[in-house]
PDB file of C-alpha atoms in Angstrom:
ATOM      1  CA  UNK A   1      80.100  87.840 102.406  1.00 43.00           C
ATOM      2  CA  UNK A   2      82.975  87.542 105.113  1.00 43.00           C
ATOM      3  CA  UNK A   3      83.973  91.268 106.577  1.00 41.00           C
ATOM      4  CA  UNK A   4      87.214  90.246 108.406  1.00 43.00           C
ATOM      5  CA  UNK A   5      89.903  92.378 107.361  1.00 40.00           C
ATOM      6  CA  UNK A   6      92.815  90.753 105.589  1.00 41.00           C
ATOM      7  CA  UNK A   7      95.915  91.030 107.232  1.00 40.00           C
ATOM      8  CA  UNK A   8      98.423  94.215 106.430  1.00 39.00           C
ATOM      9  CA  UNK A   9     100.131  94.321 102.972  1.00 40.00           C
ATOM     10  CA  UNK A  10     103.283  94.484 104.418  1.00 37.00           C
ATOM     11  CA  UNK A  11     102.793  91.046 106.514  1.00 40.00           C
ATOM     12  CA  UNK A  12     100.338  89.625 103.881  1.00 40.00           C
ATOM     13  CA  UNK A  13     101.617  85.963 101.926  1.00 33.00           C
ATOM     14  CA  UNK A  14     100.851  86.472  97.986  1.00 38.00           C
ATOM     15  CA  UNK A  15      97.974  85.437  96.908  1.00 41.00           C
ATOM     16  CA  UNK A  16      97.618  81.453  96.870  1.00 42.00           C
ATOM     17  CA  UNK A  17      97.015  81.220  93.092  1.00 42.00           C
ATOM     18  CA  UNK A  18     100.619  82.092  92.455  1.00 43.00           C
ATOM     19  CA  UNK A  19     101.880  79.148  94.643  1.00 44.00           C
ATOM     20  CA  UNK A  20      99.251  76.831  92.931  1.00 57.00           C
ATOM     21  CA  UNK A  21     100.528  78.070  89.536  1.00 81.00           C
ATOM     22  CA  UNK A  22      97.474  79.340  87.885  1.00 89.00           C
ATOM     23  CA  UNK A  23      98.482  81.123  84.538  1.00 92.00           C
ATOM     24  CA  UNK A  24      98.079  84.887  84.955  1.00 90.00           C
ATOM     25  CA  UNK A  25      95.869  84.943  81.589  1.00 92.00           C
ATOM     26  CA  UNK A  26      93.546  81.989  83.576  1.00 94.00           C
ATOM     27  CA  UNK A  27      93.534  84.883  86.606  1.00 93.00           C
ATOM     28  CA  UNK A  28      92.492  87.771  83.779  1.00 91.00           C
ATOM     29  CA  UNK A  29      89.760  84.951  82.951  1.00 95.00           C
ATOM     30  CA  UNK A  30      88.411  84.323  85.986  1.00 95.00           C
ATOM     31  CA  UNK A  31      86.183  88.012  86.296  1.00 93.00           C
ATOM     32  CA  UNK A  32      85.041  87.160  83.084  1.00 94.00           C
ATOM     33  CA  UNK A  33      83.374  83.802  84.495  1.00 95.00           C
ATOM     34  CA  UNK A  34      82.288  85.636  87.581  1.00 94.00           C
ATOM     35  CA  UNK A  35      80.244  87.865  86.052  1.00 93.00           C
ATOM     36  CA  UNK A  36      78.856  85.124  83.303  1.00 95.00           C
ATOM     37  CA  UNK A  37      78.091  83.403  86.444  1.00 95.00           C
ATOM     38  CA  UNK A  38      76.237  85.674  88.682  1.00 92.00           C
ATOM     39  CA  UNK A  39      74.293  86.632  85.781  1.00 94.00           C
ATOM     40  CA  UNK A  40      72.903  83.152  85.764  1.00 95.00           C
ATOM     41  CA  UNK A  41      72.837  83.111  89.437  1.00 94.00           C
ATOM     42  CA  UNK A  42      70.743  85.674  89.984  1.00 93.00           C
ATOM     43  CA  UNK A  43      68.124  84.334  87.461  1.00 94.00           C
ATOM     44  CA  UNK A  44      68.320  81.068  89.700  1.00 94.00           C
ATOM     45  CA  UNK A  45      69.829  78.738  87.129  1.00 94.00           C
ATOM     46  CA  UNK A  46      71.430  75.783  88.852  1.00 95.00           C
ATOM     47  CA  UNK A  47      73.742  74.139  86.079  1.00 95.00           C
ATOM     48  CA  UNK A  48      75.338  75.461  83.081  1.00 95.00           C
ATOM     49  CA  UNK A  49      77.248  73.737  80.542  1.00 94.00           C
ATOM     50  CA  UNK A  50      80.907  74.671  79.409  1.00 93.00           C
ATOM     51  CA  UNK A  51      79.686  76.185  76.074  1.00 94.00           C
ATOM     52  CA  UNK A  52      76.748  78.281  77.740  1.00 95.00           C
ATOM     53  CA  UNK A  53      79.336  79.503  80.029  1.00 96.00           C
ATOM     54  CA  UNK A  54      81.887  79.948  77.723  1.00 95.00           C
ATOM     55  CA  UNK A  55      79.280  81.803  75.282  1.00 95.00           C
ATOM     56  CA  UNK A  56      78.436  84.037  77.930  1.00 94.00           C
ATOM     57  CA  UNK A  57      82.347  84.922  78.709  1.00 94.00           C
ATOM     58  CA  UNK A  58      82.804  85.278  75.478  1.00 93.00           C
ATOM     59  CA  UNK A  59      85.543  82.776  75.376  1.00 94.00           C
ATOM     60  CA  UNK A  60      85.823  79.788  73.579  1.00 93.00           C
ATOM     61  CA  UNK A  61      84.723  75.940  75.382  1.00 92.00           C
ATOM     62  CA  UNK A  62      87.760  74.135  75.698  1.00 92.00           C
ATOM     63  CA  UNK A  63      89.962  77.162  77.181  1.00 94.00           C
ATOM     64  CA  UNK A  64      86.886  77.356  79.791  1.00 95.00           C
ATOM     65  CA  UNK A  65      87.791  73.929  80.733  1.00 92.00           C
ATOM     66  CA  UNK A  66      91.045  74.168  80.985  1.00 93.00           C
ATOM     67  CA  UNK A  67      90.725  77.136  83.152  1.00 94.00           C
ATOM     68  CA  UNK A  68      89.138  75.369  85.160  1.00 93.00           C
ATOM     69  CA  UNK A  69      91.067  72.427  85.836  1.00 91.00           C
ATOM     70  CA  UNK A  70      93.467  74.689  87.410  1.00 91.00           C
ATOM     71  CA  UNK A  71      90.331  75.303  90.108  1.00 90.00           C
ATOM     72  CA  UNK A  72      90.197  71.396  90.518  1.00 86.00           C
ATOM     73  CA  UNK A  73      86.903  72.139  88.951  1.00 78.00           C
ATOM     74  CA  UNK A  74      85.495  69.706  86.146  1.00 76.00           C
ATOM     75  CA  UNK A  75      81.863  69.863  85.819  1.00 79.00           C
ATOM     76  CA  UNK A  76      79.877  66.446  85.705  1.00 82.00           C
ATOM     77  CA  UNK A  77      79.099  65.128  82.491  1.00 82.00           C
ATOM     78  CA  UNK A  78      75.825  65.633  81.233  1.00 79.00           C
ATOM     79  CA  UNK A  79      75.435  68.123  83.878  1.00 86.00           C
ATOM     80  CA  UNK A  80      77.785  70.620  83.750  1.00 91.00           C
ATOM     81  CA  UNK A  81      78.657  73.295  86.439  1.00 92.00           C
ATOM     82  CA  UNK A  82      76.838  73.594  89.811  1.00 93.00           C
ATOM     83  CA  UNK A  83      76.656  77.469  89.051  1.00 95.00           C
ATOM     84  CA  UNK A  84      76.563  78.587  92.879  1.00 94.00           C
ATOM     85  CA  UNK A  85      79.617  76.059  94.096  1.00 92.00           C
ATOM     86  CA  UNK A  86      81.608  77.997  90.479  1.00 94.00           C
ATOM     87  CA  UNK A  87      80.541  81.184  92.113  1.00 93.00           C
ATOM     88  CA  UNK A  88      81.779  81.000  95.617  1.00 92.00           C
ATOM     89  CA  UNK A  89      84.870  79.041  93.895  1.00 92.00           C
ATOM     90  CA  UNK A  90      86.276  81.450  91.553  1.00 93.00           C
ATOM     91  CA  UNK A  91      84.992  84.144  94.663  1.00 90.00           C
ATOM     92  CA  UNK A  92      87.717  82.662  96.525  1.00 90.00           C
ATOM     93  CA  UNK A  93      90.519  82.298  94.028  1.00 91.00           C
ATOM     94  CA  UNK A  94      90.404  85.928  93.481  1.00 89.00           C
ATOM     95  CA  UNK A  95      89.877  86.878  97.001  1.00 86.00           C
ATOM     96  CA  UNK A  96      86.695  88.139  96.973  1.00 85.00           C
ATOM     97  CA  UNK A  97      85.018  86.277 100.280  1.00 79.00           C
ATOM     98  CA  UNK A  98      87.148  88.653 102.194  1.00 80.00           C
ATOM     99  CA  UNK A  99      86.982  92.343 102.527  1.00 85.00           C
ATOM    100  CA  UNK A 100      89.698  94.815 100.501  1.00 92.00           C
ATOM    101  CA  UNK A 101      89.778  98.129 101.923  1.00 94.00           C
ATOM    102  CA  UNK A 102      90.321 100.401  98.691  1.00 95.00           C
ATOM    103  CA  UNK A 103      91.487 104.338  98.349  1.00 96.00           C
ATOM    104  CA  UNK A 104      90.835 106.396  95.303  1.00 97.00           C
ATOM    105  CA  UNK A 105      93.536 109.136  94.777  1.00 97.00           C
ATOM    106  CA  UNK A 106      92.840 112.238  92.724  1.00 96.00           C
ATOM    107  CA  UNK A 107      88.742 113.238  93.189  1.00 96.00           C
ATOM    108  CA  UNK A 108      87.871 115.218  89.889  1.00 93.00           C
ATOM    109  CA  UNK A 109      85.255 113.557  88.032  1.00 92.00           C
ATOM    110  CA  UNK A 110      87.076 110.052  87.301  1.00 93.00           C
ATOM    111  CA  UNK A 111      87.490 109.786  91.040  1.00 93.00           C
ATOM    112  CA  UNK A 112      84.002 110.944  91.805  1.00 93.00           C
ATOM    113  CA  UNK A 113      82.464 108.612  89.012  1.00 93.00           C
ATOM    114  CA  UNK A 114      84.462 105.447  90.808  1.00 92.00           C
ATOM    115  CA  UNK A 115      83.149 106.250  94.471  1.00 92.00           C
ATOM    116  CA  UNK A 116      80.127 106.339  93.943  1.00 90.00           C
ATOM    117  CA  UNK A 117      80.110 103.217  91.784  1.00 88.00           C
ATOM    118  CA  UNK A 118      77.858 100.979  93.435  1.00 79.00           C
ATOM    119  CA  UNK A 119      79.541  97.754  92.527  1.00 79.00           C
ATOM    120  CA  UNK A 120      82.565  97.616  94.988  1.00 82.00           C
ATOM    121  CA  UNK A 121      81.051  96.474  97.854  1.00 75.00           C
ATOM    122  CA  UNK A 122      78.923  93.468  96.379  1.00 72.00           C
ATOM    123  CA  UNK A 123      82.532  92.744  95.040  1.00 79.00           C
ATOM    124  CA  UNK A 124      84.337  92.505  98.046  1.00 81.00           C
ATOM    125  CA  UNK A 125      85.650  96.306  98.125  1.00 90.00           C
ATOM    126  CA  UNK A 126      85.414  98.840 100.280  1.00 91.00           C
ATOM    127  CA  UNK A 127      86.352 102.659  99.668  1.00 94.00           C
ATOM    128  CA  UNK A 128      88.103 103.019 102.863  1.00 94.00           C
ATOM    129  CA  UNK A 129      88.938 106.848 101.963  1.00 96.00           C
ATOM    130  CA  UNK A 130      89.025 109.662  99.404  1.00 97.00           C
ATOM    131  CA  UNK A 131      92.154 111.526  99.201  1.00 97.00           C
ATOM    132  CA  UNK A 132      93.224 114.897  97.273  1.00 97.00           C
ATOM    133  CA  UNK A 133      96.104 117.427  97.497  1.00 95.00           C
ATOM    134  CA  UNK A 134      93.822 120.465  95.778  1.00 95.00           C
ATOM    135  CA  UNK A 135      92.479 122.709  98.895  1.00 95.00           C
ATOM    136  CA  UNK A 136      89.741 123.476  96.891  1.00 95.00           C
ATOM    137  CA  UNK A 137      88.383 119.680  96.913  1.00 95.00           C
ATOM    138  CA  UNK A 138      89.754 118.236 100.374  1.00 96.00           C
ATOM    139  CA  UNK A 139      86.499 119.054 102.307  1.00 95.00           C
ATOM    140  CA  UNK A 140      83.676 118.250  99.896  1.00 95.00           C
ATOM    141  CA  UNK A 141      82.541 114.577  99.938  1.00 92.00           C
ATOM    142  CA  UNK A 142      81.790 111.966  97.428  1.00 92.00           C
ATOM    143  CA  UNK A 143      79.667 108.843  97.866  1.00 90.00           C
ATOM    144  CA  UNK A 144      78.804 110.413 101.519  1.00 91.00           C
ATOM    145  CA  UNK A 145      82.717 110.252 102.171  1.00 94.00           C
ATOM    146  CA  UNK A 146      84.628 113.237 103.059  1.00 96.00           C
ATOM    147  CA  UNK A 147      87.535 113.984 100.568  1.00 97.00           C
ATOM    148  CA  UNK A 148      90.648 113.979 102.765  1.00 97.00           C
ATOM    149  CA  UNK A 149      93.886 115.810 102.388  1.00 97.00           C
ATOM    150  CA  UNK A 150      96.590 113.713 100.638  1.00 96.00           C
ATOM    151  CA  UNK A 151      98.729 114.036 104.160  1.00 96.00           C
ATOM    152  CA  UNK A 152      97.140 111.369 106.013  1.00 96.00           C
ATOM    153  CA  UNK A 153      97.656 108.350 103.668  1.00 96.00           C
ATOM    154  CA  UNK A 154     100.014 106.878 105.242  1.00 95.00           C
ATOM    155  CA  UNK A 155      97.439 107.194 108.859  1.00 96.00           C
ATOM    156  CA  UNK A 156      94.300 105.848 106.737  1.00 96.00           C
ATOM    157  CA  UNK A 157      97.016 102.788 105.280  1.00 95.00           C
ATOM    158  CA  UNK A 158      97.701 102.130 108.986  1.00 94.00           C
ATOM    159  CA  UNK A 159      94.262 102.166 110.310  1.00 95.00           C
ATOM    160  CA  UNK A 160      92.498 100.642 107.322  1.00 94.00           C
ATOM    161  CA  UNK A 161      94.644  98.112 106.573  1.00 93.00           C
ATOM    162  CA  UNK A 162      94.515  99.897 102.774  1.00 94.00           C
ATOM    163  CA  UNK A 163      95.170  96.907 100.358  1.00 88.00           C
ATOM    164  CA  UNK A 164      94.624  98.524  97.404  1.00 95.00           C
ATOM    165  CA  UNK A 165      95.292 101.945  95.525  1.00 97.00           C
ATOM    166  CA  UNK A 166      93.729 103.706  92.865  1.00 97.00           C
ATOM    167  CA  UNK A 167      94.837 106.494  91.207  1.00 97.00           C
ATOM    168  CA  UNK A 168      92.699 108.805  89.173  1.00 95.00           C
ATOM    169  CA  UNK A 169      95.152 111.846  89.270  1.00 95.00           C
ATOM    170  CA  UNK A 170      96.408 113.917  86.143  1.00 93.00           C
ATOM    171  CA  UNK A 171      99.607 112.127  84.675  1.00 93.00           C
ATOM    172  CA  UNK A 172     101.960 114.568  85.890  1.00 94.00           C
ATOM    173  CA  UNK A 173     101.322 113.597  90.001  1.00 95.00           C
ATOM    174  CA  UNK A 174     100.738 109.589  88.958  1.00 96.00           C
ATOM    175  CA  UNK A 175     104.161 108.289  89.778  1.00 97.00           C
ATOM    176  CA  UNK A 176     104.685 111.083  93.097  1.00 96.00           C
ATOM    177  CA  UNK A 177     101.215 109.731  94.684  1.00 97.00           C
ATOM    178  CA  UNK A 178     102.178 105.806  93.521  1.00 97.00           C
ATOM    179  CA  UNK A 179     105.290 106.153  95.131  1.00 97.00           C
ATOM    180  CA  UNK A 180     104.014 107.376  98.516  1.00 96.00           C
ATOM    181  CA  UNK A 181     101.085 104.590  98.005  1.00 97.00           C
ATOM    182  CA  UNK A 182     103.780 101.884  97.630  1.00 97.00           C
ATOM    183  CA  UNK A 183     105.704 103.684 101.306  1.00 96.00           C
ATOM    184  CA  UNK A 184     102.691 103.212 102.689  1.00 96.00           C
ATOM    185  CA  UNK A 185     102.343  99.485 101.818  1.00 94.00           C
ATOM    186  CA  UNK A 186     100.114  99.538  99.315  1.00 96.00           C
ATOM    187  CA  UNK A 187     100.879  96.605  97.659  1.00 95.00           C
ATOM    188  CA  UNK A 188      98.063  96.521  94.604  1.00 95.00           C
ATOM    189  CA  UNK A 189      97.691  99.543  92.422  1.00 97.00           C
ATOM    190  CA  UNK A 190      94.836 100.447  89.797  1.00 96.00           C
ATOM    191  CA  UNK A 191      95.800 103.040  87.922  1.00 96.00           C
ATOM    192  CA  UNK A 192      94.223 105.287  85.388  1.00 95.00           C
ATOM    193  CA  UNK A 193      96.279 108.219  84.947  1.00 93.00           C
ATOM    194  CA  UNK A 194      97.490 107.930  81.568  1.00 90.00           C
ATOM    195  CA  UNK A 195     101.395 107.250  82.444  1.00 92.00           C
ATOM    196  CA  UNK A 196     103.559 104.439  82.933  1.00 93.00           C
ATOM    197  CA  UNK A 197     104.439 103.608  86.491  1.00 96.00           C
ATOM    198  CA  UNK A 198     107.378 102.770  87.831  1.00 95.00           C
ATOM    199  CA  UNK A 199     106.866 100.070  90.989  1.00 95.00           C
ATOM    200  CA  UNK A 200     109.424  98.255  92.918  1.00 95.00           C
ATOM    201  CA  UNK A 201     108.810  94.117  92.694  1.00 94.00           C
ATOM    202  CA  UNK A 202     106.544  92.775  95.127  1.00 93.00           C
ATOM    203  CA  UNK A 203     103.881  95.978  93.974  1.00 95.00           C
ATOM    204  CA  UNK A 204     101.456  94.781  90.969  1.00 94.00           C
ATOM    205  CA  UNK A 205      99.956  97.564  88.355  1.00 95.00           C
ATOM    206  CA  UNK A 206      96.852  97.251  86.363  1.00 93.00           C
ATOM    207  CA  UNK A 207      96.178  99.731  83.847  1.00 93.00           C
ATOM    208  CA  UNK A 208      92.796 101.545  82.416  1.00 90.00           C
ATOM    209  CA  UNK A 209      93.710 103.864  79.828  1.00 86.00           C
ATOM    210  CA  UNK A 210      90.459 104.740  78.418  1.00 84.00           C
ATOM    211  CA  UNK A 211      92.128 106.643  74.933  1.00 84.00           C
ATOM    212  CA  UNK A 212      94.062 103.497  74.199  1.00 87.00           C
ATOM    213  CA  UNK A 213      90.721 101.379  74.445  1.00 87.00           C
ATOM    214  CA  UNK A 214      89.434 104.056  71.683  1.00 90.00           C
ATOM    215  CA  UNK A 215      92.484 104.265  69.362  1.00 90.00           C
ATOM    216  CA  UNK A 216      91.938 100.877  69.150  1.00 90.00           C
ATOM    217  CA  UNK A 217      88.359 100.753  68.179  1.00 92.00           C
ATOM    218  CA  UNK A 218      89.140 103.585  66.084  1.00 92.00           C
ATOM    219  CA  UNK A 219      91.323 101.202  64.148  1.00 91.00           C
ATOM    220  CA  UNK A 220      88.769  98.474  63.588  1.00 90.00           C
ATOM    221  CA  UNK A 221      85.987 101.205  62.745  1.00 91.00           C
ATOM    222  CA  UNK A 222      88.688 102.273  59.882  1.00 89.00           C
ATOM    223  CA  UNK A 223      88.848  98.379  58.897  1.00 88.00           C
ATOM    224  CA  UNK A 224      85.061  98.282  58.677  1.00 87.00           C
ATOM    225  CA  UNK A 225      85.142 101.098  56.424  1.00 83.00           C
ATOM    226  CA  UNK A 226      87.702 100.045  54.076  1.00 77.00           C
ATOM    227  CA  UNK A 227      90.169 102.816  54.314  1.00 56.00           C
ATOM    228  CA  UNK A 228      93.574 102.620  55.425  1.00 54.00           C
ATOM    229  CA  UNK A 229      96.568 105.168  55.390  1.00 51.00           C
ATOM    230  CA  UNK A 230      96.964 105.542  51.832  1.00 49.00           C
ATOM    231  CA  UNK A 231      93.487 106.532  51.198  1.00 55.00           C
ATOM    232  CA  UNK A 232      94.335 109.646  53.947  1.00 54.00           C
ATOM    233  CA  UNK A 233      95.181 113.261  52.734  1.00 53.00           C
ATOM    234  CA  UNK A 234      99.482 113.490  52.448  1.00 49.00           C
ATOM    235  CA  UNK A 235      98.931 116.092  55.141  1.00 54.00           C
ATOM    236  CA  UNK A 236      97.551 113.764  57.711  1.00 61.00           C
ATOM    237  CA  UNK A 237     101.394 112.585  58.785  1.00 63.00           C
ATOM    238  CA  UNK A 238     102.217 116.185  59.632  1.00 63.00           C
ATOM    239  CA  UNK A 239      98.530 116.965  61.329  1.00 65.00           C
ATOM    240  CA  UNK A 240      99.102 113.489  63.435  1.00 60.00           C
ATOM    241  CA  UNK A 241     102.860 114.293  64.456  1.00 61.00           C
ATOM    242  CA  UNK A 242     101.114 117.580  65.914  1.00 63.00           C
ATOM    243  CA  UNK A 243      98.665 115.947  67.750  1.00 61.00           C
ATOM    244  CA  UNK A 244     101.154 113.266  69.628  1.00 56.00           C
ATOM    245  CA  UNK A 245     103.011 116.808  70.263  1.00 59.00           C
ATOM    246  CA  UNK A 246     100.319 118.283  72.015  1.00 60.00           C
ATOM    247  CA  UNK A 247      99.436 114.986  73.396  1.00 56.00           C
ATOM    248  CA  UNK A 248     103.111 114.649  74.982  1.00 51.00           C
ATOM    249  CA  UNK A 249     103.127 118.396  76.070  1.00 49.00           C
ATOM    250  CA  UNK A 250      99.645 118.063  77.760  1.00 47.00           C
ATOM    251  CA  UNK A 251      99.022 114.684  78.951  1.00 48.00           C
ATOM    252  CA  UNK A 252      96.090 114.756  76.489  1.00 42.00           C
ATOM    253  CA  UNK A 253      95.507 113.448  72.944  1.00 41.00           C
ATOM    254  CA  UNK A 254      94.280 115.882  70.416  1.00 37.00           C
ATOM    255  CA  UNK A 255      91.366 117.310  72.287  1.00 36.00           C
ATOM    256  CA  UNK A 256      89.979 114.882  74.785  1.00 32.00           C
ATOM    257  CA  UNK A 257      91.584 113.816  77.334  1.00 37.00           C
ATOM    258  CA  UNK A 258      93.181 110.507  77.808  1.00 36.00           C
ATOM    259  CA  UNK A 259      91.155 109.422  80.524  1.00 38.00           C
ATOM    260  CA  UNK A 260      88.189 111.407  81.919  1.00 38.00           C
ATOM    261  CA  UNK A 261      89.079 114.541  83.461  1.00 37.00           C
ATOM    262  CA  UNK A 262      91.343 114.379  86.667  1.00 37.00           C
TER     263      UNK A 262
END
């Protein structure tokens, strides 16, 4: 994998696949192959057809394609996919043959869980540095990196070349620490505290809200069972109104917290 440094944010052209007008549902596609793909890769399969691949996405054969044909990419009949060209392809569509220098923001257990997450690198990310405003936690060190103070962002941005953001902090410092991300030119922001940003254009957001992910499957375990709001107690409208109330009050819902611990 290449390890030149992209240039600044600030300085940096957007990404090609906007100007060659790949759908951004395509883009939220394309990990999805990646993965399927160096699955196969690594158990040294050379070809794979658009419904294995598609199977092992978990999407269906003909949107595969289609994807694809915004890659210029259209398998030979009979054939299928060269599964190393589709890997070092889609690698380069989402930037990955370069190397992102990443900080995490907010080191409590989310942010010590995501350093030392061994996938970044093979991904083309780099933990460039490990920030925190709590006394108690600049100092200690994570993944062998040393937790720095919060202050010298905008030094580590300059040095680094910082592409990328991530903020693991408790709701109520989210939008303080993405603003001074975004001063900094930061220009890409993952964030998991569980508020809504607010981002100036030119600055994209992804969001991991772990309790939505679990209301949700909380829904479809209710489907499975067969019950739905009318079977529920009349008290359950006023217990659930006092749950979003602590919720709203805390920056938790009910008693867990929306994401893992800050």
């Amino acid at each position: 994998m290449a390890t030149g440094r992209p240039t600044h944010p600030a300085d940096r052209r957007r990404p090609a696949n906007r100007g060659r007008g790949i759908p951004e549902a395509t883009v939220a596609r394309l990990p999805l192959y990646l993965r399927a793909l160096t699955a196969l890769s690594e158990r040294s399969v050379p070809t794979v057809s658009s419904e294995e691949l598609a199977s092992a996405a978990g999407v269906n054969s003909a949107k595969l394609r289609k994807d694809f044909s915004y890659l210029g990419s259209y398998g030979t009949r009979g054939v299928g996919y060269d599964v190393e060209y589709l890997v070092y392809q889609i690698s380069r569509e989402l930037g990955l043959t370069q190397d992102w220098p990443v900080v995490i923001v907010g080191i409590g257990n989310l942010g010590h869980a995501l350093a030392n997450y061994g996938g970044f690198a093979s991904r083309g990310f780099r933990v460039a540095a490990l920030l925190d405003a709590d006394p108690a936690v600049v100092g200690s060190s994570a993944a062998g990196l040393p937790v720095r103070h919060m202050d010298e962002l905008e030094q580590i941005a300059e040095e680094e070349q910082v592409s990328i953001g991530v903020i693991t902090t408790p709701p109520g410092a989210a939008q303080q620490v993405c603003d001074r991300l975004v001063a900094a030119g930061v220009t890409s922001i993952l964030n998991f505290a569980p508020t809504v940003l607010s981002v100036p254009d030119g600055v994209d957001v992804r969001k991991v809200d772990l309790s939505i992910e679990l209301q949700i499957l909380a829904f479809h375990e209710q489907r499975k069972s067969g019950e739905d709001g009318a079977d529920q107690p009349v008290a359950a409208p006023a217990k659930a109104a006092a749950k979003l109330r602590r919720a709203a009050s805390t920056g938790t819902d009910g008693d867990f917290p929306a994401v893992m611990p800050a």
